[in-house]
CSV table of C-alpha atoms in Angstrom, one decimal:
chain,number,residue,atom,x,y,z
I,69,MET,CA,40.8,67.3,28.6
I,70,GLU,CA,40.7,69.2,31.4
I,71,ILE,CA,43.8,69.7,32.5
I,72,LEU,CA,44.8,70.4,28.9
I,73,LEU,CA,42.7,72.5,29.0
I,74,LEU,CA,44.3,74.8,32.4
I,75,LEU,CA,47.8,73.7,31.1
I,76,ILE,CA,47.0,75.7,27.4
I,77,TYR,CA,45.3,78.1,29.6
I,78,SER,CA,48.2,78.6,32.7
I,79,GLY,CA,50.6,79.1,29.2
I,80,ILE,CA,48.8,81.9,28.2
I,81,VAL,CA,48.6,83.8,31.3
I,82,TRP,CA,53.0,83.6,31.9
I,83,LEU,CA,52.8,85.4,28.4
I,84,ILE,CA,50.5,87.7,29.5
I,85,PHE,CA,51.1,88.9,33.2
I,86,PHE,CA,55.4,87.4,33.4
I,87,LYS,CA,56.7,87.0,29.8
I,88,PHE,CA,55.4,89.9,28.1
I,89,LYS,CA,53.9,91.8,31.1
I,90,LEU,CA,50.8,92.8,30.0
I,91,LEU,CA,48.9,93.0,32.1
I,92,PRO,CA,49.5,93.9,36.0
I,93,TRP,CA,49.7,90.9,38.8
I,94,ASN,CA,47.6,92.0,41.8
I,95,THR,CA,45.3,90.7,44.3
I,96,ILE,CA,42.4,91.4,41.0
I,97,SER,CA,43.8,90.3,38.6
I,98,GLN,CA,45.0,86.8,40.4
I,99,ALA,CA,41.2,86.9,41.4
I,100,ILE,CA,39.6,86.7,37.5
I,101,VAL,CA,42.2,84.7,36.3
I,102,ILE,CA,41.8,81.8,39.4
I,103,ILE,CA,38.1,82.0,38.3
I,104,ILE,CA,37.6,82.5,34.6
I,105,PRO,CA,39.0,78.4,34.5
I,106,VAL,CA,36.7,77.1,37.9
I,107,VAL,CA,33.6,78.9,35.8
I,108,ALA,CA,35.0,78.3,33.0
I,109,ILE,CA,35.8,74.4,33.0
I,110,ALA,CA,32.2,73.9,35.0
I,111,LEU,CA,30.0,75.2,32.3
I,112,LEU,CA,31.6,73.9,29.7
I,113,ILE,CA,31.3,70.2,31.3
I,114,LEU,CA,27.6,70.8,32.8
I,115,ILE,CA,26.6,71.5,28.7
I,116,LEU,CA,28.7,69.0,27.4
I,117,ASN,CA,27.1,66.2,29.6
I,118,ILE,CA,23.7,67.3,28.2
I,119,VAL,CA,24.7,67.8,24.4
I,120,ALA,CA,27.2,64.8,24.4
I,121,PRO,CA,26.5,62.8,26.8
I,122,SER,CA,29.3,59.8,28.0
I,123,SER,CA,28.6,57.0,29.9
I,124,HIS,CA,32.1,54.9,31.5
I,125,ASP,CA,29.3,51.9,31.0
I,126,VAL,CA,29.5,50.0,28.1
I,127,ARG,CA,29.2,46.1,27.6
I,128,VAL,CA,29.0,44.4,25.1
I,129,MET,CA,26.2,42.1,24.7
I,130,ASN,CA,25.2,39.2,22.5
I,131,TYR,CA,22.5,36.4,22.4
I,132,ASN,CA,23.0,33.0,23.6
I,133,VAL,CA,20.8,30.0,23.7
I,134,GLU,CA,20.9,27.6,25.9
I,135,ILE,CA,21.9,24.3,23.7
I,136,VAL,CA,19.0,21.2,25.7
I,137,PRO,CA,18.5,18.7,23.2
I,138,ARG,CA,15.3,17.2,22.6
I,139,VAL,CA,15.4,13.6,22.7
I,140,THR,CA,17.2,12.0,25.8
I,141,GLY,CA,20.4,9.4,24.1
I,142,LEU,CA,24.9,8.8,24.4
I,143,VAL,CA,27.0,11.7,22.4
I,144,VAL,CA,28.5,9.5,20.0
I,145,GLU,CA,30.6,12.4,17.8
I,146,VAL,CA,31.2,16.6,18.7
I,147,PRO,CA,32.4,17.5,15.0
I,148,ILE,CA,33.6,21.3,17.4
I,149,SER,CA,35.9,22.4,18.9
I,150,PRO,CA,36.3,25.4,21.6
I,151,ASN,CA,35.9,28.7,20.0
I,152,GLN,CA,35.8,27.8,16.9
I,153,HIS,CA,33.5,29.6,14.3
I,154,VAL,CA,30.5,27.6,12.9
I,155,LYS,CA,27.7,28.6,10.0
I,156,LYS,CA,23.6,28.2,11.1
I,157,GLY,CA,22.9,24.2,9.7
I,158,GLU,CA,26.5,22.7,10.7
I,159,VAL,CA,26.4,20.4,13.5
I,160,LEU,CA,27.3,20.7,16.9
I,161,PHE,CA,26.5,17.0,17.6
I,162,LYS,CA,25.3,13.4,17.5
I,163,ILE,CA,23.1,11.4,19.5
I,164,ASP,CA,23.1,7.8,19.0
I,165,PRO,CA,20.5,7.5,16.4
I,166,THR,CA,20.1,3.1,16.8
I,167,PRO,CA,17.0,3.1,19.2
I,168,PHE,CA,15.0,5.5,17.4
I,169,THR,CA,15.6,3.7,14.4
I,170,LEU,CA,14.8,0.5,15.8
I,171,LYS,CA,11.6,1.7,16.9
I,172,ILE,CA,10.8,3.5,13.7
I,173,LYS,CA,10.8,-0.3,12.2
I,174,LYS,CA,9.1,-1.2,14.8
I,175,LEU,CA,5.9,0.3,13.9
I,176,GLU,CA,6.6,0.4,10.4
I,177,ALA,CA,5.7,-3.2,10.6
I,178,LYS,CA,2.4,-3.2,12.1
I,179,LEU,CA,1.8,-1.4,8.8
I,180,PRO,CA,0.9,-4.1,7.1
I,181,GLU,CA,-1.1,-6.0,9.5
I,182,LEU,CA,-3.5,-2.8,9.8
I,183,GLU,CA,-3.4,-2.6,6.8
I,184,ALA,CA,-5.2,-5.7,6.2
I,185,LYS,CA,-7.2,-5.6,9.4
I,186,LEU,CA,-8.9,-2.4,7.8
I,187,VAL,CA,-9.1,-4.1,4.6
I,188,GLY,CA,-10.9,-6.7,6.3
I,189,ALA,CA,-13.4,-4.6,8.2
I,190,LYS,CA,-14.4,-3.1,4.6
I,191,ALA,CA,-14.9,-6.5,3.0
I,192,PHE,CA,-17.1,-7.1,6.1
I,193,ASP,CA,-19.0,-4.0,5.6
I,194,ARG,CA,-19.3,-5.2,2.3
I,195,GLU,CA,-20.6,-8.1,3.6
I,196,LEU,CA,-23.4,-6.8,6.1
I,197,GLU,CA,-24.6,-5.2,3.4
I,198,SER,CA,-24.2,-8.2,1.1
I,199,GLN,CA,-27.1,-10.2,4.0
I,200,LEU,CA,-29.2,-7.1,4.6
I,201,THR,CA,-30.0,-7.3,1.4
I,202,THR,CA,-30.3,-11.2,1.0
I,203,ALA,CA,-31.9,-11.6,3.8
I,204,ASN,CA,-34.8,-8.4,2.4
I,205,SER,CA,-35.4,-10.6,-0.1
I,206,GLN,CA,-35.8,-14.1,1.0
I,207,ILE,CA,-39.2,-12.5,3.0
I,208,GLN,CA,-40.3,-11.2,0.2
I,209,VAL,CA,-39.7,-14.5,-1.1
I,210,ILE,CA,-41.4,-16.3,1.7
I,211,ASN,CA,-44.1,-13.2,1.8
I,212,THR,CA,-45.5,-14.3,-1.8
I,213,GLN,CA,-45.1,-17.8,-1.0
I,214,ILE,CA,-47.0,-17.1,2.5
I,215,ALA,CA,-49.9,-15.4,0.8
I,216,LEU,CA,-49.9,-18.5,-1.6
I,217,ALA,CA,-50.3,-20.5,0.9
I,218,LYS,CA,-52.8,-19.3,2.7
I,219,LYS,CA,-55.5,-19.6,-0.5
I,220,ARG,CA,-55.2,-22.9,-1.1
I,221,PHE,CA,-54.8,-23.0,2.6
I,222,ALA,CA,-58.7,-21.5,2.8
I,223,GLN,CA,-59.5,-23.7,-0.3
I,224,THR,CA,-58.4,-26.5,0.8
I,225,LYS,CA,-61.0,-26.8,4.4
I,226,GLU,CA,-63.5,-24.9,2.8
I,227,LEU,CA,-63.6,-28.3,0.4
I,228,ALA,CA,-62.9,-30.3,3.3
I,229,GLU,CA,-64.8,-29.4,5.0
I,230,SER,CA,-68.4,-29.5,2.8
I,231,GLY,CA,-66.3,-33.0,2.0
I,232,ALA,CA,-66.2,-32.1,-1.5
I,233,GLY,CA,-62.1,-32.3,-1.3
I,234,SER,CA,-60.3,-34.5,1.0
I,235,GLN,CA,-58.7,-34.3,4.9
I,236,PHE,CA,-54.7,-35.0,3.2
I,237,GLU,CA,-54.7,-31.9,1.7
I,238,TYR,CA,-56.4,-29.8,3.6
I,239,GLU,CA,-53.3,-30.9,6.0
I,240,GLU,CA,-50.7,-31.0,3.6
I,241,ALA,CA,-52.0,-27.0,3.3
I,242,GLU,CA,-52.2,-25.6,6.8
I,243,THR,CA,-48.3,-27.4,7.4
I,244,ASN,CA,-46.8,-25.4,4.8
I,245,LEU,CA,-48.2,-22.6,5.5
I,246,ASN,CA,-46.8,-22.5,8.9
I,247,ASN,CA,-43.7,-23.6,8.0
I,248,LEU,CA,-44.0,-20.2,5.2
I,249,GLN,CA,-44.5,-18.9,8.1
I,250,ALA,CA,-41.6,-20.9,10.5
I,251,GLN,CA,-38.9,-19.9,7.4
I,252,LEU,CA,-40.5,-16.1,7.9
I,253,ALA,CA,-39.8,-15.6,11.3
I,254,VAL,CA,-36.5,-16.8,11.1
I,255,ALA,CA,-36.0,-14.6,8.3
I,256,GLN,CA,-37.1,-11.3,9.6
I,257,SER,CA,-34.1,-12.4,12.8
I,258,GLN,CA,-31.5,-13.1,10.4
I,259,LYS,CA,-32.4,-9.8,9.0
I,260,SER,CA,-32.4,-8.0,12.7
I,261,GLN,CA,-29.3,-9.3,13.7
I,262,VAL,CA,-27.5,-8.2,10.7
I,263,ILE,CA,-29.2,-4.6,11.1
I,264,GLN,CA,-27.7,-4.4,14.8
I,265,LYS,CA,-24.2,-4.7,12.9
I,266,LEU,CA,-24.3,-2.2,11.0
I,267,SER,CA,-26.1,-0.1,13.7
I,268,ALA,CA,-22.6,0.1,15.0
I,269,GLN,CA,-21.3,3.2,13.3
I,270,THR,CA,-19.8,6.4,13.9
I,271,GLU,CA,-21.2,9.8,13.7
I,272,GLU,CA,-19.7,10.9,10.1
I,273,GLY,CA,-22.1,6.4,9.3
I,274,GLU,CA,-19.1,4.3,9.4
I,275,LEU,CA,-18.6,1.0,10.6
I,276,ALA,CA,-17.4,0.5,13.8
I,277,GLU,CA,-14.7,-2.1,12.9
I,278,ILE,CA,-14.0,0.7,9.9
I,279,SER,CA,-13.0,3.3,12.1
I,280,GLN,CA,-11.3,1.2,14.6
I,281,ALA,CA,-8.9,-0.4,11.7
I,282,ARG,CA,-8.4,3.2,10.1
I,283,ALA,CA,-7.8,5.1,13.5
I,284,ALA,CA,-5.2,2.4,14.4
I,285,LEU,CA,-3.9,3.4,11.4
I,286,VAL,CA,-3.1,7.3,11.2
I,287,GLN,CA,-1.8,6.9,14.7
I,288,THR,CA,0.3,4.1,14.1
I,289,LYS,CA,1.4,6.3,11.0
I,290,SER,CA,1.7,9.0,14.0
I,291,ASP,CA,4.1,7.7,15.5
I,292,ILE,CA,5.8,6.9,12.7
I,293,ALA,CA,6.4,10.8,12.0
I,294,TYR,CA,7.0,11.2,15.6
I,295,ALA,CA,9.5,8.9,16.0
I,296,GLN,CA,11.3,10.1,12.7
I,297,TRP,CA,11.4,13.5,14.3
I,298,GLU,CA,12.4,11.8,16.9
I,299,LEU,CA,15.5,10.3,14.8
I,300,ASP,CA,15.5,13.8,13.5
I,301,GLN,CA,17.0,15.5,16.3
I,302,THR,CA,19.8,13.5,17.0
I,303,VAL,CA,21.7,15.3,15.1
I,304,TYR,CA,22.2,19.1,16.7
I,305,ARG,CA,23.4,22.1,14.6
I,306,ALA,CA,24.4,25.6,15.2
I,307,PRO,CA,20.7,27.9,15.5
I,308,ALA,CA,22.9,30.7,13.7
I,309,ASP,CA,26.3,31.9,13.1
I,310,GLY,CA,27.9,31.7,16.3
I,311,ARG,CA,30.8,29.6,18.4
I,312,VAL,CA,30.5,27.1,21.1
I,313,ILE,CA,33.2,28.7,23.3
I,314,ASN,CA,33.2,27.3,26.7
I,315,LEU,CA,31.9,23.2,24.9
I,316,GLN,CA,32.4,20.0,28.1
I,317,LEU,CA,30.3,17.8,26.4
I,318,ARG,CA,32.8,14.7,24.9
I,319,LYS,CA,31.8,11.6,23.3
I,320,GLY,CA,30.3,8.9,25.4
I,321,ALA,CA,28.6,11.7,27.3
I,322,MET,CA,24.7,10.9,28.1
I,323,ALA,CA,23.2,14.1,26.5
I,324,VAL,CA,19.1,14.6,28.7
I,325,GLN,CA,16.6,15.9,28.0
I,326,PHE,CA,16.5,18.0,30.8
I,327,PRO,CA,15.6,21.8,29.7
I,328,ILE,CA,17.9,23.0,32.7
I,329,LYS,CA,20.8,20.9,32.1
I,330,PRO,CA,22.4,22.3,28.8
I,331,VAL,CA,24.9,20.4,27.4
I,332,MET,CA,26.6,23.8,25.8
I,333,THR,CA,25.9,27.5,25.0
I,334,PHE,CA,26.7,29.3,21.5
I,335,ILE,CA,27.0,32.2,21.5
I,336,GLU,CA,26.0,34.1,18.0
I,337,ASP,CA,27.6,36.3,16.0
I,338,GLU,CA,24.8,39.2,16.1
I,339,GLN,CA,26.4,41.8,19.1
I,340,TRP,CA,24.6,45.0,19.7
I,341,VAL,CA,27.0,47.1,22.3
I,342,VAL,CA,25.0,49.0,25.0
I,343,ALA,CA,26.4,52.1,26.9
I,344,LEU,CA,24.3,52.7,30.5
I,345,PHE,CA,22.7,56.9,31.6
I,346,HIS,CA,21.4,58.3,33.7
I,347,GLN,CA,17.8,59.9,33.9
I,348,ASN,CA,18.9,63.4,33.0
I,349,GLU,CA,21.3,62.9,30.5
I,350,LEU,CA,19.4,61.7,27.8
I,351,ARG,CA,16.9,64.8,27.1
I,352,TYR,CA,18.0,65.3,23.6
I,353,VAL,CA,19.6,61.9,23.0
I,354,GLU,CA,17.8,60.8,19.6
I,355,ASN,CA,18.0,58.0,17.2
I,356,GLY,CA,20.1,57.5,14.7
I,357,ASN,CA,22.7,60.3,16.7
I,358,GLU,CA,26.1,59.4,16.4
I,359,ALA,CA,28.1,58.1,19.3
I,360,GLU,CA,31.3,56.9,19.8
I,361,VAL,CA,33.0,54.1,22.3
I,362,ALA,CA,36.1,52.8,23.3
I,363,ILE,CA,36.3,49.0,24.3
I,364,ARG,CA,38.8,48.6,26.9
I,365,THR,CA,40.1,44.9,25.0
I,366,HIS,CA,40.9,47.5,22.1
I,367,PRO,CA,43.3,50.1,23.7
I,368,ASN,CA,43.5,53.1,20.7
I,369,ARG,CA,40.5,52.7,19.5
I,370,ILE,CA,37.6,54.1,18.8
I,371,ILE,CA,34.6,52.6,17.5
I,372,LYS,CA,32.1,54.4,15.6
I,373,CYS,CA,28.0,54.3,16.4
I,374,GLU,CA,25.0,54.6,15.9
I,375,VAL,CA,21.7,55.2,18.2
I,376,GLU,CA,19.1,52.3,17.3
I,377,HIS,CA,16.9,53.2,20.2
I,378,ILE,CA,16.2,53.5,24.4
I,379,VAL,CA,15.3,51.2,26.4
I,380,TRP,CA,13.1,53.1,27.9
I,381,ALA,CA,12.4,50.9,31.1
I,382,ASN,CA,14.6,49.7,34.2
I,383,ALA,CA,13.5,47.4,37.7
I,384,GLN,CA,12.3,50.1,39.6
I,385,GLY,CA,9.2,50.6,37.2
I,386,GLN,CA,7.5,47.7,38.2
I,387,LEU,CA,6.1,46.2,41.3
I,388,THR,CA,6.8,43.3,43.2
I,389,THR,CA,3.6,41.3,43.0
I,390,SER,CA,1.8,40.3,46.0
I,391,GLY,CA,-0.9,39.6,47.4
I,392,ARG,CA,0.7,42.7,50.2
I,393,LEU,CA,0.5,46.3,50.3
I,394,PRO,CA,3.3,48.1,48.0
I,395,ASP,CA,6.1,48.2,50.4
I,396,THR,CA,7.4,51.9,49.1
I,397,ARG,CA,9.9,53.0,51.7
I,398,ILE,CA,13.2,54.7,49.9
I,399,ASP,CA,16.1,52.8,52.3
I,400,GLY,CA,18.9,51.4,49.6
I,401,TYR,CA,17.4,54.0,46.9
I,402,HIS,CA,19.9,54.2,43.8
I,403,GLU,CA,18.5,55.7,41.0
I,404,GLY,CA,18.2,53.6,37.7
I,405,ARG,CA,20.3,54.2,34.7
I,406,PHE,CA,18.7,53.3,31.8
I,407,ALA,CA,20.3,51.7,28.5
I,408,VAL,CA,20.9,53.2,25.6
I,409,ARG,CA,21.2,50.6,22.5
I,410,LEU,CA,24.5,51.3,20.2
I,411,LYS,CA,23.9,49.7,16.3
I,412,ILE,CA,28.1,49.1,15.5
I,413,ASP,CA,29.3,51.2,12.6
I,414,GLN,CA,29.2,48.4,9.6
I,415,ASN,CA,32.3,49.7,8.2
I,416,GLU,CA,33.8,48.7,11.8
I,417,ASP,CA,36.5,45.0,11.1
I,418,ILE,CA,36.7,43.9,14.4
I,419,PHE,CA,35.5,41.3,16.8
I,420,LEU,CA,34.3,42.7,20.7
I,421,ALA,CA,34.1,39.9,22.9
I,422,PRO,CA,31.0,39.6,25.0
I,423,GLY,CA,31.1,40.8,28.2
I,424,ALA,CA,33.9,43.0,27.1
I,425,VAL,CA,33.2,47.0,28.5
I,426,GLY,CA,34.1,50.1,28.2
I,427,GLN,CA,33.2,54.1,27.9
I,428,GLY,CA,31.0,56.0,25.0
I,429,ALA,CA,29.5,58.9,24.3
I,430,ILE,CA,26.6,60.3,22.3
I,431,TYR,CA,27.1,63.1,20.7
I,432,THR,CA,23.1,65.9,20.2
I,433,LYS,CA,22.0,67.4,17.1
I,434,HIS,CA,23.0,70.4,20.1
I,435,GLY,CA,25.8,72.1,20.4
I,436,LYS,CA,28.0,70.6,17.6
I,437,ILE,CA,30.3,73.2,18.0
I,438,ILE,CA,31.8,71.7,21.6
I,439,HIS,CA,31.6,67.9,20.5
I,440,LEU,CA,35.0,68.1,19.9
I,441,VAL,CA,35.6,68.3,23.7
I,442,ARG,CA,33.9,65.0,23.8
I,443,LYS,CA,35.9,63.3,21.4
I,444,VAL,CA,39.1,64.1,22.3
I,445,ILE,CA,38.5,63.2,26.6
I,446,ILE,CA,37.4,59.6,24.3
I,447,ARG,CA,40.7,59.2,23.4
I,448,VAL,CA,42.9,60.5,25.9
I,449,GLY,CA,40.4,57.8,27.7
I,450,THR,CA,41.4,55.1,25.4
I,451,LYS,CA,45.0,55.2,25.6
I,452,MET,CA,44.8,54.8,28.5
I,453,ASP,CA,43.9,51.2,28.5
I,454,TRP,CA,47.5,50.5,27.0
I,455,LEU,CA,48.3,51.1,31.7
I,456,VAL,CA,47.2,47.4,33.2
I,457,LEU,CA,47.4,49.3,36.5
I,458,LYS,CA,48.7,46.9,38.5
I,459,LEU,CA,51.7,46.0,40.8
I,460,HIS,CA,52.1,42.2,40.8
C-alpha cells in the first residue's frame, strides 16, 4: 500500500513539476517533495497501527481430545477412516466385549445364592424371636409351678414333722421342687443364649447375619453395575462433531487404559482464530470490533471475523513457584504478546485447517476514515500468498 501511495504521489509530482511545469523544480521544492511523503507515510502508519492494528501471526486452533480407552482390551473394529468427518456419538472403535460379558454372567450367577442367604438370615432372626418368646413363656410356667411346689413342700414338711403326714409325700414334694428349679435354670440358660445371639446387631438394630447377607448382595449388584459400565466402554463414541486426522489404530491392536498413551487424537469442529499483538497495539481494541484475516492456505481470500475477547495474560505474568527468590534478571528478555481471540463470521463457509497461519487486522471505532488503507494492505498481502518462493 505504501508503494502504491508513493507511485500516486510521484505521478502528481511529475505532472506539477515536469509535465505542466506549474512550479519550479529547485532545491526548496525538491526538499519539500521528499519530506512530505516521508512524514505523511510515517504518520499514516503510526496512526494506522493504533486505530487498525495488524498482526502477521494469526493462527487457526481447534479443540482436540486425546482418546484414551476406559478399559483395556483387544480392538475388534475401527469403522472410521483417517480424516473422515463423524458426528457426535458415532462409533470410533470397539474393544472385544467377551471378557466383560463373562464377568457380568459370573456375578449374576451369585445373586440367587446371596438372595437365599438374605432370606435365611431373616428367617433365622424370626426363629430367634420365636425362641425368645417360647423361653419367656416356659420360664413363666415354671415359676408358677415352683410357687405351687413350694407351698406343697411346706405343707408336707409340716405334716411329716407333726406325724400327721407321710414322709414319702414330703420327700416327693421336695424332689418335685428341685426338678422344677433345675428346669427353670435350663430355661433361663436357653433364654440367655437366644438373647446373646440377638444382641449381635448393627447400629441400625439389624441382626448381624442379615446385615452381612444384605451387604454381600448390595456389593455384588454394585459389581454387576460396574461390570456393565465396563462393557459399555468397549464401544468408544465420538465426543463431538469432528475427525481423527492421524489414525493409526487397527483391528487386532491392544487398547490400553493408560493416560499418557492415547490410541488416537480427535479434532473437534469447534475452532477459533487467534491473532497475537504487541502490548501497546491493543489500547483501542474492544470486544465486538470488526476484524479480517487472510490465511495462507486460502490465497486471495479475506475472512470476516469479530473480536470475541482479548486474553489479558501471558506467561510473563507469573513467577516460577519455588522456595528460591524470584529471578528477575532481564537476560534474554522479550516482550510477551497478548492473544486476541477472533470469532469467524457465520456466513463464511470455509474449511480452516488447524495450525494454518496468516495475517489479519482489527478495525477499532477510531480513525475509520483510514481503515481503508489497512484493508488494501491486507488484500495486497493475501494476493502474495499465491507465490511459492522456493527455488526447488
